[in-house]
Amino acid sequence: MCNRANPQCTKRCGGCKVAVYCNPAHKRCAREKTEQEETALRASSPDKNVFETSVGMFWAVLEMRPYLSARFHLMMACLDIRTGEAVEAALEHAMDMLWLCGGDNQGVRGYVPGMLLRLGRDQDACDFTKWRATVAWLTEKKHVLDDMSLPTSIELLVPLALMKLRMMRDVWMLQATTEERIAKGKAVPDAWKMRWLKYHALRSVLEERTDTVYQTDYAGTVETLTNQFRTLAILNPHPYANGQLSVYMQGSKEEVVLVMRQSWYSWAETENAVDVVRSWMG
C-alpha cells in the first residue's frame, strides 16, 4: 500500500520528496529497485538521435507524435497573435514539421500559403501551392492545376483566389493611375510604372512580371484576372470563419470550416478582399 493514500505512509523519500512509505524496510526495498533500474539505464547504449535518423518519418516513431502534436498547437497559438513576428515563428514551426514529417499527418501544409500571404510573400505562396498540387505523394494525379476538369482540393483554391484578387487589385490601380496621367498629358514610361508599384502596390509580385507591367492597355489582363477570381471565389467565406473544427468529408461544409480556419486571417488582412467576394456573390 506504499505510495498510496494510506495514513500509515509517513516516511517520505529523501531524494524525490514525493514518494512515501509505511516503514523503513519498504523504503530500502524501493531504493534498491530504483538503483538497479538506474544502473541498467546508465549501462545501456545511448538512444539514437531521431533528429538525425528519422527525419521525414517522425510520425512513424510513436514516441515523437506527442512532440509533433505539441508543436502543431504551438504553431496555432502563434497564429492567434496577429503580428508579423508571430506569423514568422508559426511559419518556421510549420516548415520544420513538414521537414520532420514528410507525410504531413497533421495537415500542416494547408496553413503555409495563408502564412506566406500574410507576410507579403505572394510568389512563395504561389510556388508552395503549385508544389502541393504537383508532388506525387500529395495526389495520385499530377499537375491537377493544369486540368480544371480534375478534382482539386479547396485548400488549393482558396489561397489561389486571394493571390488572383491581390494581383487584380494592383492591376486595377495601375490602370486607373496610368489613365489619369495620360488624361493630364503626362508621359507614362516603364520606369515610372515600376516606381509606382514599389510604393503603391498591395504586393510586390507584379514587379517580377514586367511583361504585364509594361503593357499600354490593361483591360485584357484585368478581365482575365477577374474571370479567374470569379471561378475560384465560389464561396462567401464569412459565415465559416468562426466555425468549429470537426471530422469532415471532402466537399462538405466542415471542410470549408477547416480551410477558412487555415486562411481567414490572410483574407481579413487584405484590404477589401472579403467585400469584393460579397459583392460578387450578391
PDB file of C-alpha atoms in Angstrom:
ATOM      1  CA  MET A   1       0.000   0.000   0.000  1.00  0.00           C
ATOM      2  CA  CYS A   2       3.062   2.290  -0.075  1.00  0.00           C
ATOM      3  CA  ASN A   3       2.794   5.485  -2.140  1.00  0.00           C
ATOM      4  CA  ARG A   4      -0.990   5.390  -1.981  1.00  0.00           C
ATOM      5  CA  ALA A   5      -3.470   7.357   0.081  1.00  0.00           C
ATOM      6  CA  ASN A   6      -2.604   5.478   3.247  1.00  0.00           C
ATOM      7  CA  PRO A   7      -2.289   7.328   6.584  1.00  0.00           C
ATOM      8  CA  GLN A   8       0.428   4.864   7.654  1.00  0.00           C
ATOM      9  CA  CYS A   9       2.742   6.005   4.850  1.00  0.00           C
ATOM     10  CA  THR A  10       4.660   8.757   6.618  1.00  0.00           C
ATOM     11  CA  LYS A  11       8.261   8.024   5.571  1.00  0.00           C
ATOM     12  CA  ARG A  12       8.964  10.436   2.702  1.00  0.00           C
ATOM     13  CA  CYS A  13      11.736   9.729   0.200  1.00  0.00           C
ATOM     14  CA  GLY A  14      14.696  11.998   0.833  1.00  0.00           C
ATOM     15  CA  GLY A  15      15.558  12.078  -2.875  1.00  0.00           C
ATOM     16  CA  CYS A  16      12.411  12.932  -4.797  1.00  0.00           C
ATOM     17  CA  LYS A  17      10.495  14.355  -1.796  1.00  0.00           C
ATOM     18  CA  VAL A  18       7.322  12.840  -3.279  1.00  0.00           C
ATOM     19  CA  ALA A  19       7.157   9.078  -2.730  1.00  0.00           C
ATOM     20  CA  VAL A  20       6.060   7.929   0.750  1.00  0.00           C
ATOM     21  CA  TYR A  21       6.478   4.590   2.535  1.00  0.00           C
ATOM     22  CA  CYS A  22       4.855   2.948   5.511  1.00  0.00           C
ATOM     23  CA  ASN A  23       8.095   1.665   7.100  1.00  0.00           C
ATOM     24  CA  PRO A  24      11.898   1.818   6.616  1.00  0.00           C
ATOM     25  CA  ALA A  25      12.057  -1.712   5.161  1.00  0.00           C
ATOM     26  CA  HIS A  26       9.764  -0.806   2.275  1.00  0.00           C
ATOM     27  CA  LYS A  27      11.727   2.381   1.743  1.00  0.00           C
ATOM     28  CA  ARG A  28      15.021   0.448   1.479  1.00  0.00           C
ATOM     29  CA  CYS A  29      13.434  -2.101  -0.887  1.00  0.00           C
ATOM     30  CA  ALA A  30      12.189   0.642  -3.192  1.00  0.00           C
ATOM     31  CA  ARG A  31      15.574   2.321  -3.043  1.00  0.00           C
ATOM     32  CA  GLU A  32      17.353  -0.866  -4.123  1.00  0.00           C
ATOM     33  CA  LYS A  33      14.934  -1.370  -7.018  1.00  0.00           C
ATOM     34  CA  THR A  34      15.397   2.212  -8.162  1.00  0.00           C
ATOM     35  CA  GLU A  35      19.183   1.871  -8.040  1.00  0.00           C
ATOM     36  CA  GLN A  36      19.021  -1.314 -10.117  1.00  0.00           C
ATOM     37  CA  GLU A  37      16.929   0.450 -12.758  1.00  0.00           C
ATOM     38  CA  GLU A  38      19.312   3.401 -12.774  1.00  0.00           C
ATOM     39  CA  THR A  39      22.362   1.133 -13.152  1.00  0.00           C
ATOM     40  CA  ALA A  40      20.786  -0.715 -16.078  1.00  0.00           C
ATOM     41  CA  LEU A  41      19.809   2.565 -17.724  1.00  0.00           C
ATOM     42  CA  ARG A  42      23.287   4.061 -17.423  1.00  0.00           C
ATOM     43  CA  ALA A  43      24.874   0.865 -18.761  1.00  0.00           C
ATOM     44  CA  SER A  44      22.660   0.757 -21.844  1.00  0.00           C
ATOM     45  CA  SER A  45      23.779   2.250 -25.141  1.00  0.00           C
ATOM     46  CA  PRO A  46      22.521   5.781 -25.795  1.00  0.00           C
ATOM     47  CA  ASP A  47      19.371   6.210 -27.863  1.00  0.00           C
ATOM     48  CA  LYS A  48      19.790   7.246 -31.469  1.00  0.00           C
ATOM     49  CA  ASN A  49      19.136  10.886 -32.228  1.00  0.00           C
ATOM     50  CA  VAL A  50      15.787  10.822 -34.045  1.00  0.00           C
ATOM     51  CA  PHE A  51      16.540  14.256 -35.491  1.00  0.00           C
ATOM     52  CA  GLU A  52      19.341  12.557 -37.415  1.00  0.00           C
ATOM     53  CA  THR A  53      17.935   9.077 -38.045  1.00  0.00           C
ATOM     54  CA  SER A  54      14.194   9.652 -38.577  1.00  0.00           C
ATOM     55  CA  VAL A  55      13.894  12.980 -40.392  1.00  0.00           C
ATOM     56  CA  GLY A  56      10.872  12.812 -42.678  1.00  0.00           C
ATOM     57  CA  MET A  57       9.380   9.860 -40.812  1.00  0.00           C
ATOM     58  CA  PHE A  58       8.629  11.305 -37.375  1.00  0.00           C
ATOM     59  CA  TRP A  59       5.023  10.102 -37.401  1.00  0.00           C
ATOM     60  CA  ALA A  60       6.248   6.514 -37.696  1.00  0.00           C
ATOM     61  CA  VAL A  61       8.147   6.972 -34.417  1.00  0.00           C
ATOM     62  CA  LEU A  62       5.297   6.706 -31.919  1.00  0.00           C
ATOM     63  CA  GLU A  63       7.265   8.429 -29.175  1.00  0.00           C
ATOM     64  CA  MET A  64       7.589  11.545 -31.367  1.00  0.00           C
ATOM     65  CA  ARG A  65       3.886  12.019 -32.060  1.00  0.00           C
ATOM     66  CA  PRO A  66       3.309  13.988 -28.836  1.00  0.00           C
ATOM     67  CA  TYR A  67       6.198  16.246 -29.876  1.00  0.00           C
ATOM     68  CA  LEU A  68       4.639  16.907 -33.281  1.00  0.00           C
ATOM     69  CA  SER A  69       1.225  17.462 -31.708  1.00  0.00           C
ATOM     70  CA  ALA A  70       2.645  19.927 -29.180  1.00  0.00           C
ATOM     71  CA  ARG A  71       4.494  21.811 -31.885  1.00  0.00           C
ATOM     72  CA  PHE A  72       1.342  21.962 -34.018  1.00  0.00           C
ATOM     73  CA  HIS A  73      -0.588  23.530 -31.123  1.00  0.00           C
ATOM     74  CA  LEU A  74       2.287  25.976 -30.600  1.00  0.00           C
ATOM     75  CA  MET A  75       2.036  26.960 -34.268  1.00  0.00           C
ATOM     76  CA  MET A  76      -1.708  27.548 -33.880  1.00  0.00           C
ATOM     77  CA  ALA A  77      -1.142  29.647 -30.754  1.00  0.00           C
ATOM     78  CA  CYS A  78       1.349  31.801 -32.666  1.00  0.00           C
ATOM     79  CA  LEU A  79      -1.193  32.374 -35.449  1.00  0.00           C
ATOM     80  CA  ASP A  80      -3.654  33.822 -32.943  1.00  0.00           C
ATOM     81  CA  ILE A  81      -1.102  36.559 -32.167  1.00  0.00           C
ATOM     82  CA  ARG A  82      -1.650  38.877 -35.092  1.00  0.00           C
ATOM     83  CA  THR A  83       1.846  40.274 -35.531  1.00  0.00           C
ATOM     84  CA  GLY A  84       4.390  39.693 -38.258  1.00  0.00           C
ATOM     85  CA  GLU A  85       6.847  38.208 -35.788  1.00  0.00           C
ATOM     86  CA  ALA A  86       4.289  35.669 -34.593  1.00  0.00           C
ATOM     87  CA  VAL A  87       3.430  34.637 -38.154  1.00  0.00           C
ATOM     88  CA  GLU A  88       7.146  34.245 -38.929  1.00  0.00           C
ATOM     89  CA  ALA A  89       7.501  31.995 -35.888  1.00  0.00           C
ATOM     90  CA  ALA A  90       4.450  29.939 -36.899  1.00  0.00           C
ATOM     91  CA  LEU A  91       5.826  29.537 -40.425  1.00  0.00           C
ATOM     92  CA  GLU A  92       9.143  28.322 -39.040  1.00  0.00           C
ATOM     93  CA  HIS A  93       7.334  25.701 -36.955  1.00  0.00           C
ATOM     94  CA  ALA A  94       5.272  24.633 -39.982  1.00  0.00           C
ATOM     95  CA  MET A  95       8.260  24.204 -42.280  1.00  0.00           C
ATOM     96  CA  ASP A  96      10.151  22.285 -39.601  1.00  0.00           C
ATOM     97  CA  MET A  97       7.200  19.933 -39.122  1.00  0.00           C
ATOM     98  CA  LEU A  98       6.978  19.312 -42.866  1.00  0.00           C
ATOM     99  CA  TRP A  99      10.699  18.531 -42.844  1.00  0.00           C
ATOM    100  CA  LEU A 100      10.373  16.149 -39.904  1.00  0.00           C
ATOM    101  CA  CYS A 101       7.141  14.503 -41.084  1.00  0.00           C
ATOM    102  CA  GLY A 102       7.070  14.159 -44.851  1.00  0.00           C
ATOM    103  CA  GLY A 103       3.644  12.515 -44.787  1.00  0.00           C
ATOM    104  CA  ASP A 104       2.224  15.596 -43.025  1.00  0.00           C
ATOM    105  CA  ASN A 105      -0.245  13.592 -40.958  1.00  0.00           C
ATOM    106  CA  GLN A 106      -1.449  16.749 -39.188  1.00  0.00           C
ATOM    107  CA  GLY A 107      -2.267  18.733 -42.333  1.00  0.00           C
ATOM    108  CA  VAL A 108       0.296  21.451 -41.673  1.00  0.00           C
ATOM    109  CA  ARG A 109       0.708  22.217 -45.382  1.00  0.00           C
ATOM    110  CA  GLY A 110      -2.780  23.689 -45.517  1.00  0.00           C
ATOM    111  CA  TYR A 111      -1.699  26.563 -43.266  1.00  0.00           C
ATOM    112  CA  VAL A 112       1.504  27.534 -45.084  1.00  0.00           C
ATOM    113  CA  PRO A 113       0.067  29.513 -48.062  1.00  0.00           C
ATOM    114  CA  GLY A 114      -2.003  31.684 -45.720  1.00  0.00           C
ATOM    115  CA  MET A 115       1.059  32.455 -43.596  1.00  0.00           C
ATOM    116  CA  LEU A 116       3.132  33.367 -46.648  1.00  0.00           C
ATOM    117  CA  LEU A 117       0.349  35.631 -47.920  1.00  0.00           C
ATOM    118  CA  ARG A 118       0.113  37.366 -44.546  1.00  0.00           C
ATOM    119  CA  LEU A 119       3.847  38.057 -44.753  1.00  0.00           C
ATOM    120  CA  GLY A 120       3.540  39.522 -48.249  1.00  0.00           C
ATOM    121  CA  ARG A 121       5.349  36.603 -49.866  1.00  0.00           C
ATOM    122  CA  ASP A 122       2.802  36.039 -52.629  1.00  0.00           C
ATOM    123  CA  GLN A 123       5.212  34.412 -55.079  1.00  0.00           C
ATOM    124  CA  ASP A 124       6.392  31.964 -52.410  1.00  0.00           C
ATOM    125  CA  ALA A 125       2.753  31.174 -51.616  1.00  0.00           C
ATOM    126  CA  CYS A 126       2.080  30.521 -55.308  1.00  0.00           C
ATOM    127  CA  ASP A 127       5.144  28.284 -55.623  1.00  0.00           C
ATOM    128  CA  PHE A 128       4.217  26.338 -52.491  1.00  0.00           C
ATOM    129  CA  THR A 129       0.631  25.855 -53.682  1.00  0.00           C
ATOM    130  CA  LYS A 130       1.786  24.603 -57.074  1.00  0.00           C
ATOM    131  CA  TRP A 131       4.244  22.262 -55.364  1.00  0.00           C
ATOM    132  CA  ARG A 132       1.415  20.835 -53.267  1.00  0.00           C
ATOM    133  CA  ALA A 133      -0.657  20.238 -56.383  1.00  0.00           C
ATOM    134  CA  THR A 134       2.098  18.544 -58.377  1.00  0.00           C
ATOM    135  CA  VAL A 135       4.102  16.474 -55.888  1.00  0.00           C
ATOM    136  CA  ALA A 136       3.130  12.858 -56.456  1.00  0.00           C
ATOM    137  CA  TRP A 137       2.742  11.813 -52.824  1.00  0.00           C
ATOM    138  CA  LEU A 138       0.169  14.534 -52.248  1.00  0.00           C
ATOM    139  CA  THR A 139      -2.124  13.437 -55.051  1.00  0.00           C
ATOM    140  CA  GLU A 140      -2.470  10.444 -57.302  1.00  0.00           C
ATOM    141  CA  LYS A 141      -2.937  12.742 -60.270  1.00  0.00           C
ATOM    142  CA  LYS A 142      -0.078  15.079 -61.075  1.00  0.00           C
ATOM    143  CA  HIS A 143      -0.479  18.641 -62.298  1.00  0.00           C
ATOM    144  CA  VAL A 144      -4.075  18.999 -61.126  1.00  0.00           C
ATOM    145  CA  LEU A 145      -3.887  22.768 -61.557  1.00  0.00           C
ATOM    146  CA  ASP A 146      -3.256  22.349 -65.290  1.00  0.00           C
ATOM    147  CA  ASP A 147      -6.524  20.491 -65.863  1.00  0.00           C
ATOM    148  CA  MET A 148      -9.590  22.171 -64.349  1.00  0.00           C
ATOM    149  CA  SER A 149     -11.675  19.056 -65.053  1.00  0.00           C
ATOM    150  CA  LEU A 150      -9.758  17.157 -62.376  1.00  0.00           C
ATOM    151  CA  PRO A 151     -10.981  17.362 -58.765  1.00  0.00           C
ATOM    152  CA  THR A 152      -8.950  19.976 -56.891  1.00  0.00           C
ATOM    153  CA  SER A 153      -8.774  20.419 -53.141  1.00  0.00           C
ATOM    154  CA  ILE A 154     -10.428  23.557 -51.807  1.00  0.00           C
ATOM    155  CA  GLU A 155      -7.232  24.060 -49.786  1.00  0.00           C
ATOM    156  CA  LEU A 156      -5.538  24.890 -53.096  1.00  0.00           C
ATOM    157  CA  LEU A 157      -8.312  27.085 -54.484  1.00  0.00           C
ATOM    158  CA  VAL A 158      -8.701  29.442 -51.516  1.00  0.00           C
ATOM    159  CA  PRO A 159      -5.113  30.795 -51.454  1.00  0.00           C
ATOM    160  CA  LEU A 160      -5.070  30.918 -55.262  1.00  0.00           C
ATOM    161  CA  ALA A 161      -8.220  33.036 -55.238  1.00  0.00           C
ATOM    162  CA  LEU A 162      -6.655  35.518 -52.819  1.00  0.00           C
ATOM    163  CA  MET A 163      -3.470  35.708 -54.898  1.00  0.00           C
ATOM    164  CA  LYS A 164      -5.542  36.482 -58.003  1.00  0.00           C
ATOM    165  CA  LEU A 165      -7.520  39.118 -56.106  1.00  0.00           C
ATOM    166  CA  ARG A 166      -4.372  40.872 -54.894  1.00  0.00           C
ATOM    167  CA  MET A 167      -2.849  40.936 -58.363  1.00  0.00           C
ATOM    168  CA  MET A 168      -6.158  42.076 -59.843  1.00  0.00           C
ATOM    169  CA  ARG A 169      -6.345  44.960 -57.354  1.00  0.00           C
ATOM    170  CA  ASP A 170      -2.840  46.153 -58.233  1.00  0.00           C
ATOM    171  CA  VAL A 171      -3.526  45.995 -61.981  1.00  0.00           C
ATOM    172  CA  TRP A 172      -6.776  47.917 -61.452  1.00  0.00           C
ATOM    173  CA  MET A 173      -4.966  50.648 -59.542  1.00  0.00           C
ATOM    174  CA  LEU A 174      -2.102  50.803 -62.045  1.00  0.00           C
ATOM    175  CA  GLN A 175      -4.591  51.087 -64.910  1.00  0.00           C
ATOM    176  CA  ALA A 176      -6.529  53.886 -63.195  1.00  0.00           C
ATOM    177  CA  THR A 177      -3.376  55.824 -62.328  1.00  0.00           C
ATOM    178  CA  THR A 178      -1.977  55.400 -65.834  1.00  0.00           C
ATOM    179  CA  GLU A 179      -5.198  56.635 -67.450  1.00  0.00           C
ATOM    180  CA  GLU A 180      -5.247  59.620 -65.093  1.00  0.00           C
ATOM    181  CA  ARG A 181      -1.700  60.629 -66.067  1.00  0.00           C
ATOM    182  CA  ILE A 182      -2.449  60.201 -69.775  1.00  0.00           C
ATOM    183  CA  ALA A 183      -5.569  62.376 -69.404  1.00  0.00           C
ATOM    184  CA  LYS A 184      -3.342  65.104 -67.944  1.00  0.00           C
ATOM    185  CA  GLY A 185      -0.964  64.829 -70.871  1.00  0.00           C
ATOM    186  CA  LYS A 186       1.833  63.277 -68.834  1.00  0.00           C
ATOM    187  CA  ALA A 187       4.115  60.546 -70.084  1.00  0.00           C
ATOM    188  CA  VAL A 188       3.901  57.066 -68.586  1.00  0.00           C
ATOM    189  CA  PRO A 189       7.356  55.492 -69.017  1.00  0.00           C
ATOM    190  CA  ASP A 190       8.071  51.959 -67.838  1.00  0.00           C
ATOM    191  CA  ALA A 191      10.391  53.278 -65.120  1.00  0.00           C
ATOM    192  CA  TRP A 192       7.518  55.304 -63.645  1.00  0.00           C
ATOM    193  CA  LYS A 193       5.279  52.209 -63.600  1.00  0.00           C
ATOM    194  CA  MET A 194       7.875  50.208 -61.694  1.00  0.00           C
ATOM    195  CA  ARG A 195       8.335  53.064 -59.230  1.00  0.00           C
ATOM    196  CA  TRP A 196       4.559  53.255 -58.703  1.00  0.00           C
ATOM    197  CA  LEU A 197       4.431  49.520 -57.987  1.00  0.00           C
ATOM    198  CA  LYS A 198       7.238  49.823 -55.461  1.00  0.00           C
ATOM    199  CA  TYR A 199       5.384  52.402 -53.376  1.00  0.00           C
ATOM    200  CA  HIS A 200       1.693  51.737 -54.020  1.00  0.00           C
ATOM    201  CA  ALA A 201       1.152  48.101 -54.990  1.00  0.00           C
ATOM    202  CA  LEU A 202      -0.516  45.849 -52.463  1.00  0.00           C
ATOM    203  CA  ARG A 203       2.150  43.202 -53.045  1.00  0.00           C
ATOM    204  CA  SER A 204       5.433  43.092 -54.938  1.00  0.00           C
ATOM    205  CA  VAL A 205       4.615  40.095 -57.135  1.00  0.00           C
ATOM    206  CA  LEU A 206       3.918  42.321 -60.158  1.00  0.00           C
ATOM    207  CA  GLU A 207       7.423  43.777 -60.020  1.00  0.00           C
ATOM    208  CA  GLU A 208       8.669  40.468 -61.405  1.00  0.00           C
ATOM    209  CA  ARG A 209       6.042  40.438 -64.184  1.00  0.00           C
ATOM    210  CA  THR A 210       7.430  43.147 -66.435  1.00  0.00           C
ATOM    211  CA  ASP A 211       5.530  41.674 -69.389  1.00  0.00           C
ATOM    212  CA  THR A 212       2.331  42.644 -67.586  1.00  0.00           C
ATOM    213  CA  VAL A 213       3.517  45.980 -66.182  1.00  0.00           C
ATOM    214  CA  TYR A 214       4.919  47.335 -69.464  1.00  0.00           C
ATOM    215  CA  GLN A 215       1.616  46.956 -71.333  1.00  0.00           C
ATOM    216  CA  THR A 216      -0.106  50.049 -72.685  1.00  0.00           C
ATOM    217  CA  ASP A 217      -3.609  48.641 -72.134  1.00  0.00           C
ATOM    218  CA  TYR A 218      -4.504  46.555 -69.066  1.00  0.00           C
ATOM    219  CA  ALA A 219      -8.121  45.794 -69.962  1.00  0.00           C
ATOM    220  CA  GLY A 220      -7.362  42.263 -71.143  1.00  0.00           C
ATOM    221  CA  THR A 221      -5.287  41.476 -68.054  1.00  0.00           C
ATOM    222  CA  VAL A 222      -7.985  42.820 -65.730  1.00  0.00           C
ATOM    223  CA  GLU A 223     -10.652  40.753 -67.494  1.00  0.00           C
ATOM    224  CA  THR A 224      -8.529  37.590 -67.310  1.00  0.00           C
ATOM    225  CA  LEU A 225      -7.783  38.035 -63.612  1.00  0.00           C
ATOM    226  CA  THR A 226     -11.414  38.884 -62.878  1.00  0.00           C
ATOM    227  CA  ASN A 227     -12.659  35.726 -64.582  1.00  0.00           C
ATOM    228  CA  GLN A 228     -10.044  33.606 -62.824  1.00  0.00           C
ATOM    229  CA  PHE A 229     -11.002  35.060 -59.472  1.00  0.00           C
ATOM    230  CA  ARG A 230     -14.727  34.555 -60.081  1.00  0.00           C
ATOM    231  CA  THR A 231     -14.027  30.911 -60.918  1.00  0.00           C
ATOM    232  CA  LEU A 232     -12.074  30.364 -57.707  1.00  0.00           C
ATOM    233  CA  ALA A 233     -14.049  32.520 -55.274  1.00  0.00           C
ATOM    234  CA  ILE A 234     -17.214  30.411 -55.320  1.00  0.00           C
ATOM    235  CA  LEU A 235     -17.954  30.661 -51.604  1.00  0.00           C
ATOM    236  CA  ASN A 236     -18.624  33.592 -49.309  1.00  0.00           C
ATOM    237  CA  PRO A 237     -16.080  32.867 -46.567  1.00  0.00           C
ATOM    238  CA  HIS A 238     -17.523  34.957 -43.755  1.00  0.00           C
ATOM    239  CA  PRO A 239     -20.147  32.506 -42.383  1.00  0.00           C
ATOM    240  CA  TYR A 240     -17.467  29.839 -41.947  1.00  0.00           C
ATOM    241  CA  ALA A 241     -14.690  31.930 -40.433  1.00  0.00           C
ATOM    242  CA  ASN A 242     -15.629  31.199 -36.821  1.00  0.00           C
ATOM    243  CA  GLY A 243     -16.870  27.635 -37.272  1.00  0.00           C
ATOM    244  CA  GLN A 244     -15.744  24.810 -35.031  1.00  0.00           C
ATOM    245  CA  LEU A 245     -13.409  22.177 -36.426  1.00  0.00           C
ATOM    246  CA  SER A 246     -14.769  18.650 -36.696  1.00  0.00           C
ATOM    247  CA  VAL A 247     -14.414  15.458 -38.699  1.00  0.00           C
ATOM    248  CA  TYR A 248     -15.173  16.202 -42.339  1.00  0.00           C
ATOM    249  CA  MET A 249     -15.596  14.664 -45.776  1.00  0.00           C
ATOM    250  CA  GLN A 250     -14.201  16.210 -48.936  1.00  0.00           C
ATOM    251  CA  GLY A 251     -16.601  18.800 -50.289  1.00  0.00           C
ATOM    252  CA  SER A 252     -18.534  19.149 -47.029  1.00  0.00           C
ATOM    253  CA  LYS A 253     -19.315  22.298 -45.052  1.00  0.00           C
ATOM    254  CA  GLU A 254     -16.984  21.007 -42.339  1.00  0.00           C
ATOM    255  CA  GLU A 255     -14.088  21.035 -44.816  1.00  0.00           C
ATOM    256  CA  VAL A 256     -14.881  24.668 -45.611  1.00  0.00           C
ATOM    257  CA  VAL A 257     -14.673  25.453 -41.884  1.00  0.00           C
ATOM    258  CA  LEU A 258     -11.206  23.905 -41.750  1.00  0.00           C
ATOM    259  CA  VAL A 259      -9.961  25.722 -44.840  1.00  0.00           C
ATOM    260  CA  MET A 260     -11.287  29.062 -43.629  1.00  0.00           C
ATOM    261  CA  ARG A 261      -9.598  28.485 -40.283  1.00  0.00           C
ATOM    262  CA  GLN A 262      -6.357  27.978 -42.194  1.00  0.00           C
ATOM    263  CA  SER A 263      -6.628  31.089 -44.363  1.00  0.00           C
ATOM    264  CA  TRP A 264      -9.102  33.536 -42.795  1.00  0.00           C
ATOM    265  CA  TYR A 265      -6.525  35.954 -41.381  1.00  0.00           C
ATOM    266  CA  SER A 266      -4.853  36.305 -44.793  1.00  0.00           C
ATOM    267  CA  TRP A 267      -8.229  37.326 -46.264  1.00  0.00           C
ATOM    268  CA  ALA A 268      -9.183  39.591 -43.379  1.00  0.00           C
ATOM    269  CA  GLU A 269      -5.820  41.383 -43.525  1.00  0.00           C
ATOM    270  CA  THR A 270      -6.126  42.049 -47.272  1.00  0.00           C
ATOM    271  CA  GLU A 271      -7.929  45.348 -47.783  1.00  0.00           C
ATOM    272  CA  ASN A 272     -11.445  44.935 -49.240  1.00  0.00           C
ATOM    273  CA  ALA A 273     -10.867  41.261 -50.129  1.00  0.00           C
ATOM    274  CA  VAL A 274     -13.937  39.921 -48.344  1.00  0.00           C
ATOM    275  CA  ASP A 275     -16.063  42.853 -49.544  1.00  0.00           C
ATOM    276  CA  VAL A 276     -15.198  42.030 -53.159  1.00  0.00           C
ATOM    277  CA  VAL A 277     -16.290  38.416 -52.685  1.00  0.00           C
ATOM    278  CA  ARG A 278     -19.532  39.505 -51.030  1.00  0.00           C
ATOM    279  CA  SER A 279     -20.329  41.956 -53.834  1.00  0.00           C
ATOM    280  CA  TRP A 280     -19.872  39.267 -56.464  1.00  0.00           C
ATOM    281  CA  MET A 281     -21.870  36.726 -54.510  1.00  0.00           C
ATOM    282  CA  GLY A 282     -24.836  39.079 -54.475  1.00  0.00           C
TER     283      GLY A 282
END
